[in-house]
PDB file of C-alpha atoms and ligand atoms in Angstrom:
ATOM      1  CA  UNK A   1     -13.554   6.773 -13.730  1.00 58.00           C
ATOM      2  CA  UNK A   2     -16.168   4.469 -12.167  1.00 79.00           C
ATOM      3  CA  UNK A   3     -14.103   1.386 -13.039  1.00 88.00           C
ATOM      4  CA  UNK A   4     -11.051   3.000 -11.434  1.00 91.00           C
ATOM      5  CA  UNK A   5     -13.013   3.659  -8.247  1.00 94.00           C
ATOM      6  CA  UNK A   6     -14.160   0.038  -8.116  1.00 95.00           C
ATOM      7  CA  UNK A   7     -10.553  -1.122  -8.528  1.00 95.00           C
ATOM      8  CA  UNK A   8      -9.378   1.210  -5.779  1.00 96.00           C
ATOM      9  CA  UNK A   9     -12.157   0.107  -3.449  1.00 97.00           C
ATOM     10  CA  UNK A  10     -11.381  -3.557  -4.095  1.00 97.00           C
ATOM     11  CA  UNK A  11      -7.706  -2.847  -3.493  1.00 96.00           C
ATOM     12  CA  UNK A  12      -8.556  -1.056  -0.251  1.00 97.00           C
ATOM     13  CA  UNK A  13     -10.625  -4.010   1.039  1.00 98.00           C
ATOM     14  CA  UNK A  14      -7.852  -6.410   0.092  1.00 97.00           C
ATOM     15  CA  UNK A  15      -5.190  -4.341   1.860  1.00 97.00           C
ATOM     16  CA  UNK A  16      -7.342  -3.867   4.956  1.00 97.00           C
ATOM     17  CA  UNK A  17      -7.920  -7.615   5.171  1.00 97.00           C
ATOM     18  CA  UNK A  18      -4.219  -8.294   4.682  1.00 95.00           C
ATOM     19  CA  UNK A  19      -3.168  -5.781   7.362  1.00 94.00           C
ATOM     20  CA  UNK A  20      -5.740  -7.294   9.741  1.00 93.00           C
ATOM     21  CA  UNK A  21      -4.439 -10.774   9.083  1.00 91.00           C
ATOM     22  CA  UNK A  22      -0.819  -9.722   9.735  1.00 89.00           C
ATOM     23  CA  UNK A  23      -1.851  -7.953  12.925  1.00 86.00           C
ATOM     24  CA  UNK A  24      -3.444 -11.163  14.166  1.00 85.00           C
ATOM     25  CA  UNK A  25      -0.387 -13.193  13.220  1.00 77.00           C
ATOM     26  CA  UNK A  26       2.081 -10.900  14.943  1.00 70.00           C
ATOM     27  CA  UNK A  27      -0.201 -10.950  17.991  1.00 67.00           C
ATOM     28  CA  UNK A  28       0.231 -14.708  18.200  1.00 63.00           C
ATOM     29  CA  UNK A  29       4.048 -14.618  18.042  1.00 54.00           C
ATOM     30  CA  UNK A  30       5.636 -15.467  21.376  1.00 53.00           C
ATOM     31  CA  UNK A  31       2.861 -17.777  22.525  1.00 53.00           C
ATOM     32  CA  UNK A  32       4.384 -20.866  20.941  1.00 51.00           C
ATOM     33  CA  UNK A  33       5.590 -23.562  23.298  1.00 53.00           C
ATOM     34  CA  UNK A  34       8.601 -24.672  21.247  1.00 54.00           C
ATOM     35  CA  UNK A  35      11.767 -22.880  22.327  1.00 54.00           C
ATOM     36  CA  UNK A  36      13.448 -23.644  19.004  1.00 54.00           C
ATOM     37  CA  UNK A  37      10.793 -21.631  17.207  1.00 62.00           C
ATOM     38  CA  UNK A  38      11.628 -18.424  19.005  1.00 73.00           C
ATOM     39  CA  UNK A  39      14.380 -17.259  16.670  1.00 77.00           C
ATOM     40  CA  UNK A  40      12.295 -17.840  13.581  1.00 82.00           C
ATOM     41  CA  UNK A  41       9.334 -16.227  15.346  1.00 82.00           C
ATOM     42  CA  UNK A  42      11.372 -13.080  15.844  1.00 85.00           C
ATOM     43  CA  UNK A  43      12.409 -13.229  12.215  1.00 86.00           C
ATOM     44  CA  UNK A  44       8.792 -13.789  11.135  1.00 84.00           C
ATOM     45  CA  UNK A  45       7.658 -10.926  13.329  1.00 85.00           C
ATOM     46  CA  UNK A  46      10.192  -8.535  11.786  1.00 89.00           C
ATOM     47  CA  UNK A  47       9.191  -9.689   8.327  1.00 90.00           C
ATOM     48  CA  UNK A  48       5.500  -9.248   9.169  1.00 90.00           C
ATOM     49  CA  UNK A  49       6.125  -5.773  10.503  1.00 90.00           C
ATOM     50  CA  UNK A  50       7.977  -4.732   7.375  1.00 94.00           C
ATOM     51  CA  UNK A  51       5.231  -6.165   5.182  1.00 94.00           C
ATOM     52  CA  UNK A  52       2.538  -4.554   7.337  1.00 94.00           C
ATOM     53  CA  UNK A  53       4.179  -1.128   7.066  1.00 95.00           C
ATOM     54  CA  UNK A  54       4.413  -1.594   3.307  1.00 96.00           C
ATOM     55  CA  UNK A  55       0.734  -2.559   3.111  1.00 97.00           C
ATOM     56  CA  UNK A  56      -0.264   0.334   5.379  1.00 96.00           C
ATOM     57  CA  UNK A  57       1.621   2.731   3.124  1.00 96.00           C
ATOM     58  CA  UNK A  58      -0.182   1.294   0.108  1.00 96.00           C
ATOM     59  CA  UNK A  59      -3.499   1.557   1.945  1.00 97.00           C
ATOM     60  CA  UNK A  60      -2.801   5.232   2.653  1.00 97.00           C
ATOM     61  CA  UNK A  61      -2.025   5.788  -1.017  1.00 96.00           C
ATOM     62  CA  UNK A  62      -5.219   4.057  -2.076  1.00 97.00           C
ATOM     63  CA  UNK A  63      -7.228   6.161   0.384  1.00 97.00           C
ATOM     64  CA  UNK A  64      -5.622   9.319  -0.951  1.00 96.00           C
ATOM     65  CA  UNK A  65      -6.408   8.247  -4.502  1.00 96.00           C
ATOM     66  CA  UNK A  66     -10.069   7.718  -3.559  1.00 97.00           C
ATOM     67  CA  UNK A  67     -10.044  11.127  -1.930  1.00 96.00           C
ATOM     68  CA  UNK A  68      -8.616  12.695  -5.097  1.00 95.00           C
ATOM     69  CA  UNK A  69     -11.225  10.849  -7.133  1.00 94.00           C
ATOM     70  CA  UNK A  70     -13.926  12.451  -4.959  1.00 94.00           C
ATOM     71  CA  UNK A  71     -12.462  15.867  -5.714  1.00 93.00           C
ATOM     72  CA  UNK A  72     -12.082  15.199  -9.404  1.00 92.00           C
ATOM     73  CA  UNK A  73      -8.301  15.580  -9.495  1.00 91.00           C
ATOM     74  CA  UNK A  74      -7.204  11.981  -9.637  1.00 94.00           C
ATOM     75  CA  UNK A  75      -4.881  11.245 -12.544  1.00 94.00           C
ATOM     76  CA  UNK A  76      -3.123  14.579 -12.082  1.00 95.00           C
ATOM     77  CA  UNK A  77       0.494  14.437 -11.004  1.00 96.00           C
ATOM     78  CA  UNK A  78       0.811  15.838  -7.496  1.00 93.00           C
ATOM     79  CA  UNK A  79       4.294  17.114  -8.217  1.00 95.00           C
ATOM     80  CA  UNK A  80       4.256  18.726 -11.672  1.00 97.00           C
ATOM     81  CA  UNK A  81       0.472  19.025 -12.213  1.00 96.00           C
ATOM     82  CA  UNK A  82       0.642  17.153 -15.515  1.00 96.00           C
ATOM     83  CA  UNK A  83      -1.713  14.356 -16.503  1.00 96.00           C
ATOM     84  CA  UNK A  84      -0.634  10.885 -15.417  1.00 96.00           C
ATOM     85  CA  UNK A  85      -0.357   8.471 -18.317  1.00 93.00           C
ATOM     86  CA  UNK A  86      -3.503   6.295 -18.675  1.00 92.00           C
ATOM     87  CA  UNK A  87      -1.371   3.159 -18.981  1.00 93.00           C
ATOM     88  CA  UNK A  88       0.342   4.017 -15.719  1.00 94.00           C
ATOM     89  CA  UNK A  89      -3.059   4.448 -13.992  1.00 93.00           C
ATOM     90  CA  UNK A  90      -4.056   1.081 -15.390  1.00 90.00           C
ATOM     91  CA  UNK A  91      -1.006  -0.523 -13.832  1.00 92.00           C
ATOM     92  CA  UNK A  92      -1.018   1.542 -10.628  1.00 93.00           C
ATOM     93  CA  UNK A  93      -4.576   2.896 -10.064  1.00 94.00           C
ATOM     94  CA  UNK A  94      -3.490   4.830  -6.953  1.00 95.00           C
ATOM     95  CA  UNK A  95      -0.512   6.533  -8.640  1.00 95.00           C
ATOM     96  CA  UNK A  96      -0.153  10.122  -7.425  1.00 95.00           C
ATOM     97  CA  UNK A  97       2.850  11.039  -9.545  1.00 95.00           C
ATOM     98  CA  UNK A  98       3.542  10.741 -13.242  1.00 96.00           C
ATOM     99  CA  UNK A  99       6.273   8.302 -14.135  1.00 93.00           C
ATOM    100  CA  UNK A 100       8.844  11.062 -14.653  1.00 94.00           C
ATOM    101  CA  UNK A 101       8.279  12.592 -11.233  1.00 95.00           C
ATOM    102  CA  UNK A 102       8.083   9.155  -9.615  1.00 93.00           C
ATOM    103  CA  UNK A 103      11.475   8.199 -11.025  1.00 93.00           C
ATOM    104  CA  UNK A 104      12.804  11.603 -10.050  1.00 92.00           C
ATOM    105  CA  UNK A 105      11.561  11.356  -6.430  1.00 88.00           C
ATOM    106  CA  UNK A 106      12.864   7.802  -6.061  1.00 84.00           C
ATOM    107  CA  UNK A 107      16.202   8.852  -7.511  1.00 80.00           C
ATOM    108  CA  UNK A 108      16.566  11.306  -4.661  1.00 66.00           C
ATOM    109  CA  UNK A 109      15.988   8.450  -2.225  1.00 56.00           C
ATOM    110  CA  UNK A 110      13.203  10.260  -0.396  1.00 47.00           C
ATOM    111  CA  UNK A 111      11.286   7.047  -0.185  1.00 45.00           C
TER     112      UNK A 111
HETATM  113 ZN1  LIG B 201       4.824  14.781 -12.716  1.00 82.14          ZN
END
C-alpha cells in the first residue's frame, strides 16, 4: 500500500497546486483593460470556477482516501463493504466505492 500512498500524495500536491493556480487566475479576472475581453473573462471565470470545484472535490476524495489508508480500510467499498477491485484502485487510487456501487450511485444521479 506504500506505492498507493505515494500516488495519492503526489495527486494531492498536484491538485493543490492546480487549485491554487486557478484561484490566482480568477483573482486576476476583471483587471484587464480591454473592454472586449470582458465577456470572455466572464466565460473564463465560470469555466475556472467549475474546474476548481471539480478539482476541490477530487482533492477531498484524495484526502479521504489518505485518511482511510491511515486507518487501514482503504480499498473497501464505503457502500457495500466489499473489496474494491485492484485494477480499479490502479486506475482510480482514491476510489471509495466498488465499480458496481459507483455505477449504481451515479445511476441515481446523486452526483
Ligand atoms: Zn460496493
